[in-house]
Amino acid sequence: MAQTSADDLKTTPLFERHLAASGRMVPFGGYNLPVQYPSGIMAEHKWTREQAGLFDVSHMGPCYLTLTSPSGDDEADHAAVAALLEPLVCGDIAALKPGQIRYTLLLNAQGGVIDDLMVARSPVQPGSLYIVVNAGTKDNDFALIAAAAGDRAQLRRADDGALLALQGPEAVNVMAHIVPGATELGFMQCGVFDWQGEKLVVSRSGYTGEDGFEILASAKAGPLLWDALLGDDRVKPIGLGARDSLRLEAGLPLYGHDLNETISPIEADLGFAVSKRRREAADFPGARRILAERDGGLSRIRVGLIVEGAPAREGAEILDQSGAPLGVVTSGGFAPSLGKAIALGFVPPTQAAPGTKLQVSVRNRAQAAEVVQMPFVPHRYFRKPKAS
Amino acid sequence: MTTKFTPDHEYLRVEGSIGTVGITPYAQEALGDIVFVELPEVGKVLKKGDEAAVVESVKAASEIYAPVSGTVTEVNTTLSGEPGLINSDPEAGGWIYKIEIADAGEIDGLLDSDAYAQLTL
């Protein structure tokens, strides 16, 4: 029953909406945000899996990185701005098509993850990237990116607006009435759309495992868009509590818990984010370590566990069947869609195969746990068939 | 029969020498959806303030302390299958355990309903 000391917390443009909806406000990433509304985490979680949930994620860090002096040649300008960001990340940014989004990782020299982020090639402006980083890391991320760009590109923060996420199987049908053009986007594509005279940047992406959209609007338009989306009976507001249980079921890591500066992409089982071209060039921070781990020199790897009995929370030890410690849980809780406890944690690769029987220590008692294939709940992204 | 409260939001409903312990409606509301309850063992001897049980919400685990010293005589095993009873019916079907009260004098040190109501204003 933590008291919110609201004084030094930032608010989002949706703050008044959360209060009006009786959101239970908590400090999160420096912002005052709703952990839940009166219906509660369980109901909010299930609603998102069955209908559509609306999340305020304005605390996150959207920004644009734009060439200072573009040539006017779209491909050359994209190559130029991509070349400024690529030395910091392990993803192939150069290969992005206009409006295409890639999940990538900011790395330190040891190959540890400074942050996980989304990078898109602007659908409208040549030589510009649209980047969204995590709330707790954004000041540092922006400083790193701006320093890497020097005077060749300018980083413009866009975190003074409203970032909304509409997630769930009905999200597309809701959007069809509000921003119909956005329903043409496939998973991991973004576009710029007009809504009542306001510009919206809409991405088909999210953090729940469901189909859905993330929408950047101005601080003025954000609350109006929030109201318009909630005007549809299929949409309910969802707090941070269900956002966490949804992403956990989707097997998605949370920065600061399942990812940090000591954990590499391979250890985090995010090898897909180390793009082929970058691997072959070995031209990203920590490449030596990361490539060696990829070739089998790995001491720990992130796995998903189904836990019998009480939820195993962050910090709980993972044990083998004889009780010897193997690693720790980095996120854990109750999975409302499964009706049981699940966890993410790190174990040696020899103990990481699905079906491996392990234990977790909860309040000094060993409980049965089993490694399972992730995601715990299948992703339901909308992938467009490749254009022929 | 009298009901007393702790500042940690447990209630103790006293009938003769037996007290029934649960969490208050205020506490269940604050914790949110309860998904797991760890019950004490029958026969366990508790001192006032000892951790007696744990209730887990989607987000977090919360300890339930013994409001008075005594011996656990009965636990609400229904909660193992239906932990949500603590949310839907905290004062009746959602009781957690019963305790044989060792020292009736400790009851007087607990909050009465008026004092507890003041605390949760």
Coordinates of C-alpha atoms in Angstrom, one line a residue:
Chain A
M1 CA 0.0 0.0 0.0
A2 CA 2.7 2.4 -1.1
Q3 CA 2.0 6.0 -0.8
T4 CA 2.5 7.9 -4.0
S5 CA 4.7 10.9 -3.5
A6 CA 3.4 12.7 -6.5
D7 CA 5.6 15.8 -6.2
D8 CA 8.6 14.8 -8.3
L9 CA 6.6 12.5 -10.7
K10 CA 5.9 13.4 -14.2
T11 CA 2.4 13.0 -15.6
T12 CA 1.3 12.0 -19.1
P13 CA -1.3 13.8 -21.2
L14 CA -3.8 11.1 -20.1
F15 CA -3.4 11.8 -16.4
E16 CA -6.8 13.3 -15.9
R17 CA -8.4 10.4 -17.8
H18 CA -6.8 7.9 -15.4
L19 CA -8.1 9.8 -12.4
A20 CA -11.6 10.1 -14.0
A21 CA -11.6 6.3 -14.6
S22 CA -10.5 5.7 -10.9
G23 CA -7.1 4.3 -12.0
R24 CA -4.9 3.4 -9.0
M25 CA -1.9 5.6 -9.6
V26 CA 1.6 4.4 -8.9
P27 CA 5.1 5.7 -9.6
F28 CA 6.6 4.0 -12.6
G29 CA 9.7 5.0 -14.6
G30 CA 9.5 8.5 -13.1
Y31 CA 5.8 8.9 -14.1
N32 CA 2.5 8.7 -12.3
L33 CA 0.6 5.9 -14.0
P34 CA -2.3 3.5 -13.3
V35 CA -1.3 0.0 -12.2
Q36 CA -5.0 -1.0 -12.6
Y37 CA -8.5 0.4 -12.9
P38 CA -11.4 -0.8 -10.6
S39 CA -12.0 -4.0 -12.6
G40 CA -8.6 -5.3 -11.6
I41 CA -5.6 -6.9 -13.2
M42 CA -7.1 -10.3 -13.8
A43 CA -10.2 -8.9 -15.6
E44 CA -8.1 -6.3 -17.5
H45 CA -5.7 -9.0 -18.7
K46 CA -8.5 -11.3 -19.9
W47 CA -10.3 -8.4 -21.6
T48 CA -7.1 -7.7 -23.6
R49 CA -6.8 -11.3 -24.7
E50 CA -10.5 -11.5 -25.8
Q51 CA -11.4 -7.9 -26.9
A52 CA -9.2 -4.8 -27.0
G53 CA -7.2 -3.1 -24.2
L54 CA -6.1 0.5 -24.3
F55 CA -2.8 1.4 -22.5
D56 CA -1.1 4.7 -21.8
V57 CA 2.5 4.2 -22.6
S58 CA 3.4 7.8 -22.9
H59 CA 6.2 7.3 -20.4
M60 CA 8.2 5.6 -23.1
G61 CA 10.8 7.3 -25.3
P62 CA 9.8 8.0 -28.9
C63 CA 12.2 10.2 -30.9
Y64 CA 13.3 10.9 -34.4
L65 CA 16.8 10.8 -35.7
T66 CA 17.0 12.9 -38.9
L67 CA 19.8 13.8 -41.2
T68 CA 20.9 17.4 -40.9
S69 CA 21.6 17.8 -44.6
P70 CA 19.7 15.2 -46.6
S71 CA 20.7 14.7 -50.3
G72 CA 17.1 14.2 -51.4
D73 CA 17.9 10.6 -52.6
D74 CA 15.7 8.5 -50.3
E75 CA 17.9 5.3 -50.4
A76 CA 21.2 7.2 -50.0
D77 CA 19.7 9.3 -47.1
H78 CA 18.4 6.2 -45.4
A79 CA 21.8 4.5 -45.7
A80 CA 23.4 7.6 -44.2
V81 CA 21.2 7.8 -41.2
A82 CA 21.3 4.0 -40.7
A83 CA 25.1 4.2 -40.7
L84 CA 25.0 6.6 -37.8
L85 CA 22.8 4.3 -35.5
E86 CA 24.3 0.9 -36.5
P87 CA 27.5 1.2 -34.6
L88 CA 25.4 1.2 -31.4
V89 CA 23.1 -1.7 -32.1
C90 CA 23.2 -5.3 -33.5
G91 CA 20.3 -4.9 -36.0
D92 CA 20.4 -4.4 -39.7
I93 CA 19.0 -0.9 -39.9
A94 CA 20.2 -0.2 -43.4
A95 CA 18.0 -3.0 -44.8
L96 CA 14.7 -1.4 -43.5
K97 CA 12.1 -0.4 -46.1
P98 CA 10.1 2.8 -45.6
G99 CA 7.7 2.2 -42.7
Q100 CA 9.4 -1.1 -41.6
I101 CA 10.1 -1.5 -37.9
R102 CA 12.8 -3.6 -36.3
Y103 CA 13.3 -4.7 -32.7
T104 CA 16.9 -4.2 -31.8
L105 CA 19.3 -3.8 -28.9
L106 CA 21.6 -1.0 -27.8
L107 CA 24.8 -2.7 -26.7
N108 CA 27.9 -1.8 -24.6
A109 CA 31.4 -2.7 -25.5
Q110 CA 31.1 -6.0 -23.5
G111 CA 28.0 -7.0 -25.5
G112 CA 25.6 -6.2 -22.6
V113 CA 22.2 -4.8 -23.3
I114 CA 21.9 -1.0 -22.6
D115 CA 18.3 -1.1 -23.8
D116 CA 15.9 -2.9 -26.1
L117 CA 14.2 -0.6 -28.6
M118 CA 12.2 -0.3 -31.8
V119 CA 13.7 1.4 -34.8
A120 CA 11.6 2.2 -37.9
R121 CA 12.6 3.8 -41.2
S122 CA 10.3 6.8 -41.5
P123 CA 7.4 6.0 -43.8
V124 CA 7.3 9.7 -45.0
Q125 CA 10.5 11.5 -44.4
P126 CA 13.7 10.4 -46.2
G127 CA 16.8 10.2 -44.0
S128 CA 14.8 9.9 -40.8
L129 CA 14.4 7.1 -38.2
Y130 CA 11.6 6.7 -35.7
I131 CA 12.9 5.2 -32.6
V132 CA 11.1 4.1 -29.4
V133 CA 13.2 3.3 -26.3
N134 CA 12.2 2.4 -22.7
A135 CA 11.1 4.9 -20.1
G136 CA 13.7 4.2 -17.5
T137 CA 16.6 4.4 -19.9
K138 CA 15.6 7.1 -22.3
D139 CA 17.8 10.0 -21.2
N140 CA 20.9 7.9 -21.5
D141 CA 19.8 6.3 -24.7
F142 CA 19.0 9.6 -26.3
A143 CA 22.4 11.0 -25.2
L144 CA 24.2 7.9 -26.7
I145 CA 22.4 8.2 -30.0
A146 CA 22.8 11.9 -30.3
A147 CA 26.5 11.6 -29.6
A148 CA 26.9 8.9 -32.2
A149 CA 25.1 11.1 -34.7
G150 CA 27.2 14.1 -34.0
D151 CA 26.3 17.0 -36.3
R152 CA 25.3 14.7 -39.2
A153 CA 21.8 14.0 -37.7
Q154 CA 19.6 15.6 -35.1
L155 CA 17.8 13.7 -32.4
R156 CA 14.4 15.2 -31.7
R157 CA 12.6 13.8 -28.6
A158 CA 8.9 13.1 -29.1
D159 CA 8.2 12.0 -25.5
D160 CA 6.2 15.1 -24.7
G161 CA 3.1 13.7 -26.5
A162 CA 0.8 10.8 -25.9
L163 CA 1.7 7.2 -26.8
L164 CA -1.3 4.9 -26.7
A165 CA -1.3 1.1 -27.3
L166 CA -4.5 -0.6 -28.4
Q167 CA -4.0 -4.4 -28.1
G168 CA -6.1 -7.4 -28.6
P169 CA -8.0 -9.4 -31.2
E170 CA -10.6 -6.6 -31.7
A171 CA -8.0 -3.9 -32.0
V172 CA -8.1 -4.0 -35.8
N173 CA -11.9 -3.8 -35.9
V174 CA -11.9 -0.8 -33.6
M175 CA -9.2 1.0 -35.6
A176 CA -11.2 0.4 -38.8
H177 CA -13.7 2.9 -37.5
I178 CA -11.2 5.5 -36.2
V179 CA -8.0 5.3 -38.3
P180 CA -9.1 3.0 -41.1
G181 CA -5.9 3.4 -43.1
A182 CA -3.9 1.9 -40.3
T183 CA -5.6 -1.5 -40.7
E184 CA -3.6 -1.9 -43.9
L185 CA -0.4 -2.1 -41.9
G186 CA 1.2 -5.5 -41.2
F187 CA 3.0 -6.5 -38.0
M188 CA 6.1 -4.3 -37.5
Q189 CA 5.1 -1.7 -40.0
C190 CA 4.3 2.0 -39.3
G191 CA 2.6 4.8 -41.1
V192 CA 1.5 8.4 -40.6
F193 CA -2.2 9.1 -40.7
D194 CA -4.4 12.1 -40.3
W195 CA -7.1 12.0 -37.6
Q196 CA -9.3 15.0 -37.1
G197 CA -6.6 17.3 -38.5
E198 CA -4.0 15.8 -36.2
K199 CA -1.0 13.7 -37.3
L200 CA -0.8 10.2 -35.8
V201 CA 2.2 7.9 -36.1
V202 CA 0.7 4.4 -36.0
S203 CA 2.8 1.2 -35.6
R204 CA 1.4 -2.3 -35.8
S205 CA 3.2 -3.6 -32.8
G206 CA 2.9 -4.0 -29.1
Y207 CA 4.0 -5.7 -25.9
T208 CA 1.1 -8.2 -25.2
G209 CA 1.6 -10.9 -27.9
E210 CA -1.7 -9.8 -29.4
D211 CA -2.3 -8.0 -32.7
G212 CA -2.5 -4.3 -32.1
F213 CA -1.3 -0.8 -32.6
E214 CA 0.9 1.8 -30.9
I215 CA -0.1 5.3 -31.7
L216 CA 1.9 8.5 -31.1
A217 CA -0.3 11.6 -30.9
S218 CA 0.3 15.2 -29.7
A219 CA -0.4 16.0 -26.1
K220 CA -3.5 17.8 -27.3
A221 CA -4.8 15.0 -29.5
G222 CA -3.9 12.1 -27.2
P223 CA -6.8 12.5 -24.7
L224 CA -9.3 13.0 -27.5
L225 CA -8.0 9.9 -29.3
W226 CA -8.2 8.0 -25.9
D227 CA -11.9 9.1 -25.6
A228 CA -12.6 8.1 -29.2
L229 CA -11.1 4.6 -28.7
L230 CA -12.9 4.1 -25.4
G231 CA -16.2 5.1 -27.2
D232 CA -16.1 1.6 -28.7
D233 CA -17.6 -1.0 -26.3
R234 CA -14.9 -3.4 -27.3
V235 CA -12.2 -1.2 -25.7
K236 CA -11.4 -0.8 -22.0
P237 CA -8.5 1.0 -20.3
I238 CA -5.8 -1.4 -19.0
G239 CA -3.2 -0.6 -16.4
L240 CA 0.5 -1.4 -15.9
G241 CA -0.3 -4.6 -13.9
A242 CA -1.9 -6.4 -16.8
R243 CA 0.6 -4.9 -19.2
D244 CA 3.2 -6.9 -17.2
S245 CA 1.3 -10.1 -16.9
L246 CA 0.4 -10.0 -20.7
R247 CA 4.1 -9.4 -21.7
L248 CA 5.2 -12.2 -19.4
E249 CA 2.8 -14.7 -21.0
A250 CA 4.0 -13.5 -24.4
G251 CA 7.6 -14.4 -23.2
L252 CA 8.8 -10.8 -23.9
P253 CA 11.7 -9.6 -21.7
L254 CA 11.4 -6.5 -19.5
Y255 CA 14.4 -4.2 -19.4
G256 CA 15.9 -3.8 -16.0
H257 CA 14.7 -7.3 -15.0
D258 CA 15.2 -9.8 -17.8
L259 CA 17.7 -7.6 -19.6
N260 CA 20.5 -5.4 -18.2
E261 CA 24.1 -4.3 -19.0
T262 CA 25.6 -7.6 -18.0
I263 CA 23.3 -9.8 -20.1
S264 CA 24.0 -10.4 -23.8
P265 CA 21.5 -10.8 -26.6
I266 CA 22.4 -14.5 -26.9
E267 CA 22.0 -15.1 -23.1
A268 CA 18.6 -13.3 -23.3
D269 CA 17.6 -15.7 -26.1
L270 CA 17.3 -12.7 -28.5
G271 CA 19.7 -14.0 -31.1
F272 CA 17.2 -13.2 -33.8
A273 CA 17.9 -9.5 -33.0
V274 CA 21.5 -10.0 -34.1
S275 CA 21.0 -9.5 -37.9
K276 CA 22.8 -11.7 -40.4
R277 CA 24.7 -8.9 -42.1
R278 CA 25.9 -7.5 -38.8
R279 CA 27.0 -11.0 -37.6
E280 CA 29.0 -11.5 -40.8
A281 CA 30.6 -8.1 -40.5
A282 CA 31.1 -8.5 -36.7
D283 CA 30.8 -4.7 -36.5
F284 CA 28.6 -4.2 -33.4
P285 CA 29.6 -3.6 -29.8
G286 CA 30.6 -6.7 -28.0
A287 CA 30.7 -8.7 -31.3
R288 CA 33.5 -11.0 -30.1
R289 CA 31.6 -12.1 -27.0
I290 CA 28.3 -12.4 -28.7
L291 CA 29.5 -14.4 -31.7
A292 CA 31.4 -16.7 -29.4
E293 CA 28.3 -17.3 -27.4
R294 CA 26.4 -17.9 -30.5
D295 CA 28.9 -20.6 -31.5
G296 CA 28.2 -22.4 -28.2
G297 CA 30.4 -20.6 -25.6
L298 CA 27.3 -19.7 -23.5
S299 CA 27.1 -20.1 -19.7
R300 CA 23.5 -19.1 -19.2
I301 CA 20.3 -18.6 -21.2
R302 CA 16.9 -17.1 -20.6
V303 CA 14.2 -19.7 -20.3
G304 CA 10.5 -19.8 -19.5
L305 CA 9.3 -21.9 -16.6
I306 CA 5.9 -23.1 -15.5
V307 CA 5.9 -23.1 -11.7
E308 CA 3.8 -25.4 -9.5
G309 CA 2.2 -23.7 -6.6
A310 CA 3.1 -20.2 -5.4
P311 CA 4.4 -17.7 -8.0
A312 CA 8.2 -17.5 -8.1
R313 CA 9.0 -13.7 -8.2
E314 CA 12.1 -11.9 -9.4
G315 CA 15.1 -13.0 -7.4
A316 CA 13.9 -16.5 -6.6
E317 CA 16.6 -19.1 -7.0
I318 CA 16.3 -21.7 -9.7
L319 CA 17.5 -25.2 -8.6
D320 CA 18.1 -28.5 -10.3
Q321 CA 16.2 -31.6 -9.0
S322 CA 18.8 -32.3 -6.4
G323 CA 18.5 -28.7 -5.0
A324 CA 21.7 -27.3 -6.4
P325 CA 21.4 -23.6 -7.5
L326 CA 21.4 -23.0 -11.3
G327 CA 20.3 -19.4 -11.7
V328 CA 17.6 -16.9 -10.7
V329 CA 14.2 -15.8 -11.8
T330 CA 14.2 -12.4 -13.4
S331 CA 10.4 -12.0 -13.8
G332 CA 7.7 -14.1 -12.5
G333 CA 4.1 -14.0 -11.5
F334 CA 0.7 -15.5 -12.2
A335 CA -0.5 -16.0 -15.7
P336 CA -4.2 -15.2 -15.8
S337 CA -4.7 -16.9 -19.2
L338 CA -3.1 -20.1 -18.0
G339 CA -4.3 -20.1 -14.4
K340 CA -0.9 -20.9 -13.1
A341 CA 2.4 -19.3 -12.2
I342 CA 5.1 -18.7 -14.8
A343 CA 8.5 -17.2 -14.7
L344 CA 11.5 -16.1 -16.8
G345 CA 15.0 -16.8 -15.6
F346 CA 18.5 -17.8 -16.5
V347 CA 19.9 -21.3 -16.4
P348 CA 22.9 -23.1 -17.9
P349 CA 22.2 -24.2 -21.6
T350 CA 22.4 -27.9 -20.5
Q351 CA 19.3 -27.3 -18.3
A352 CA 17.4 -25.2 -20.9
A353 CA 15.6 -27.7 -23.1
P354 CA 11.8 -27.6 -22.9
G355 CA 10.6 -30.4 -20.6
T356 CA 13.6 -30.1 -18.3
K357 CA 12.4 -30.6 -14.7
L358 CA 13.8 -28.0 -12.3
Q359 CA 12.8 -26.4 -9.0
V360 CA 12.4 -22.9 -7.8
S361 CA 12.9 -21.7 -4.2
V362 CA 10.0 -19.7 -2.9
R363 CA 10.3 -18.6 0.8
N364 CA 13.0 -21.3 1.3
R365 CA 10.8 -24.1 0.0
A366 CA 11.6 -25.9 -3.3
Q367 CA 8.7 -26.1 -5.7
A368 CA 8.5 -28.0 -8.9
A369 CA 9.1 -26.1 -12.2
E370 CA 9.5 -27.1 -15.8
V371 CA 11.2 -25.4 -18.7
V372 CA 8.7 -24.8 -21.5
Q373 CA 8.8 -23.4 -25.0
M374 CA 8.1 -19.7 -25.1
P375 CA 5.8 -17.9 -25.6
F376 CA 3.7 -19.3 -22.9
V377 CA 0.6 -18.0 -24.7
P378 CA 0.9 -18.1 -28.6
H379 CA 1.5 -14.7 -30.3
R380 CA -1.3 -13.6 -32.6
Y381 CA 0.4 -10.9 -34.6
F382 CA -1.0 -9.9 -38.0
R383 CA 1.6 -10.8 -40.6
K384 CA 0.9 -9.7 -44.1
P385 CA 1.6 -12.1 -46.8
K386 CA 4.7 -11.1 -48.7
A387 CA 3.9 -9.0 -51.8
S388 CA 4.4 -11.2 -54.9
Chain B
M1 CA -18.3 -12.5 19.7
T2 CA -16.1 -9.6 19.0
T3 CA -14.0 -8.6 16.0
K4 CA -10.6 -6.8 16.4
F5 CA -8.1 -5.5 13.8
T6 CA -4.4 -5.0 13.4
P7 CA -2.7 -2.0 11.7
D8 CA -1.6 -4.6 9.0
H9 CA -5.2 -5.1 8.1
E10 CA -5.8 -8.5 9.5
Y11 CA -9.1 -9.1 11.4
L12 CA -9.5 -11.5 14.4
R13 CA -13.0 -12.6 15.1
V14 CA -13.1 -14.0 18.7
E15 CA -15.5 -16.7 19.8
G16 CA -14.6 -18.1 23.2
S17 CA -11.0 -19.0 23.1
I18 CA -10.8 -19.4 19.3
G19 CA -10.1 -16.5 16.9
T20 CA -10.7 -16.6 13.2
V21 CA -8.1 -14.6 11.1
G22 CA -8.5 -13.1 7.7
I23 CA -7.8 -9.9 5.9
T24 CA -10.2 -6.9 5.8
P25 CA -12.2 -5.8 2.8
Y26 CA -9.9 -2.8 2.6
A27 CA -6.9 -5.1 2.4
Q28 CA -8.3 -7.3 -0.3
E29 CA -9.2 -4.3 -2.3
A30 CA -5.7 -2.9 -2.0
L31 CA -4.1 -6.2 -2.9
G32 CA -6.2 -6.9 -5.9
D33 CA -7.0 -10.3 -7.3
I34 CA -5.6 -13.0 -5.0
V35 CA -4.2 -16.0 -7.0
F36 CA -2.6 -18.1 -4.3
V37 CA -2.7 -18.6 -0.6
E38 CA -0.1 -20.3 1.5
L39 CA -1.8 -21.6 4.6
P40 CA -0.2 -22.4 8.0
E41 CA -0.1 -26.0 9.3
V42 CA -2.6 -27.0 11.8
G43 CA -0.8 -27.3 15.2
K44 CA 1.7 -24.6 14.4
V45 CA 2.4 -22.4 17.4
L46 CA 2.6 -18.7 16.6
K47 CA 3.7 -15.7 18.5
K48 CA 1.9 -12.4 18.0
G49 CA 3.4 -10.8 14.9
D50 CA 4.8 -14.0 13.4
E51 CA 4.2 -14.6 9.7
A52 CA 1.3 -17.0 9.6
A53 CA 0.3 -17.1 6.0
V54 CA 1.1 -15.6 2.6
V55 CA -1.5 -14.3 0.1
E56 CA -0.3 -13.7 -3.4
S57 CA -1.9 -11.3 -5.9
V58 CA -1.0 -11.1 -9.6
K59 CA 1.6 -8.5 -8.7
A60 CA 3.1 -9.4 -5.3
A61 CA 3.2 -11.6 -2.2
S62 CA 2.0 -10.3 1.1
E63 CA 2.6 -11.8 4.5
I64 CA -0.3 -12.3 6.9
Y65 CA 0.8 -11.9 10.5
A66 CA -0.6 -13.5 13.7
P67 CA -2.7 -10.9 15.5
V68 CA -2.2 -12.8 18.8
S69 CA -0.2 -15.7 20.1
G70 CA -1.6 -19.2 20.0
T71 CA -1.9 -22.5 18.1
V72 CA -3.4 -22.9 14.7
T73 CA -6.5 -25.2 15.0
E74 CA -8.0 -25.1 11.6
V75 CA -7.2 -23.7 8.1
N76 CA -9.5 -22.8 5.3
T77 CA -8.5 -25.4 2.7
T78 CA -11.1 -24.1 0.3
L79 CA -8.8 -21.2 -0.4
S80 CA -6.3 -23.6 -2.1
G81 CA -8.7 -24.1 -5.0
E82 CA -10.5 -20.8 -4.7
P83 CA -8.1 -18.1 -3.5
G84 CA -10.5 -15.5 -5.0
L85 CA -12.8 -16.0 -2.0
I86 CA -10.5 -13.6 -0.1
N87 CA -11.6 -10.9 -2.6
S88 CA -15.3 -11.8 -3.0
D89 CA -16.0 -12.7 0.7
P90 CA -13.1 -11.7 2.9
E91 CA -15.0 -11.6 6.2
A92 CA -16.8 -15.0 5.8
G93 CA -15.9 -17.5 3.2
G94 CA -12.5 -16.0 2.7
W95 CA -11.3 -16.6 6.3
I96 CA -7.7 -17.9 6.4
Y97 CA -7.1 -19.8 9.7
K98 CA -8.3 -20.3 13.2
I99 CA -6.2 -19.9 16.3
E100 CA -6.5 -21.1 19.9
I101 CA -5.7 -17.8 21.7
A102 CA -2.9 -18.3 24.3
D103 CA -3.3 -15.0 26.1
A104 CA -6.7 -13.3 26.0
G105 CA -4.9 -10.2 27.3
E106 CA -3.4 -9.6 23.8
I107 CA -6.9 -9.1 22.3
D108 CA -7.2 -5.8 24.2
G109 CA -4.1 -4.5 22.5
L110 CA -5.8 -4.8 19.0
L111 CA -7.8 -2.1 17.3
D112 CA -11.6 -2.0 17.6
S113 CA -13.7 -1.4 14.5
D114 CA -13.9 2.4 15.1
A115 CA -10.1 2.7 15.5
Y116 CA -9.5 0.5 12.5
A117 CA -12.0 2.6 10.4
Q118 CA -10.0 5.7 11.4
L119 CA -6.9 4.1 10.1
T120 CA -8.3 3.3 6.7
L121 CA -10.0 6.6 6.0

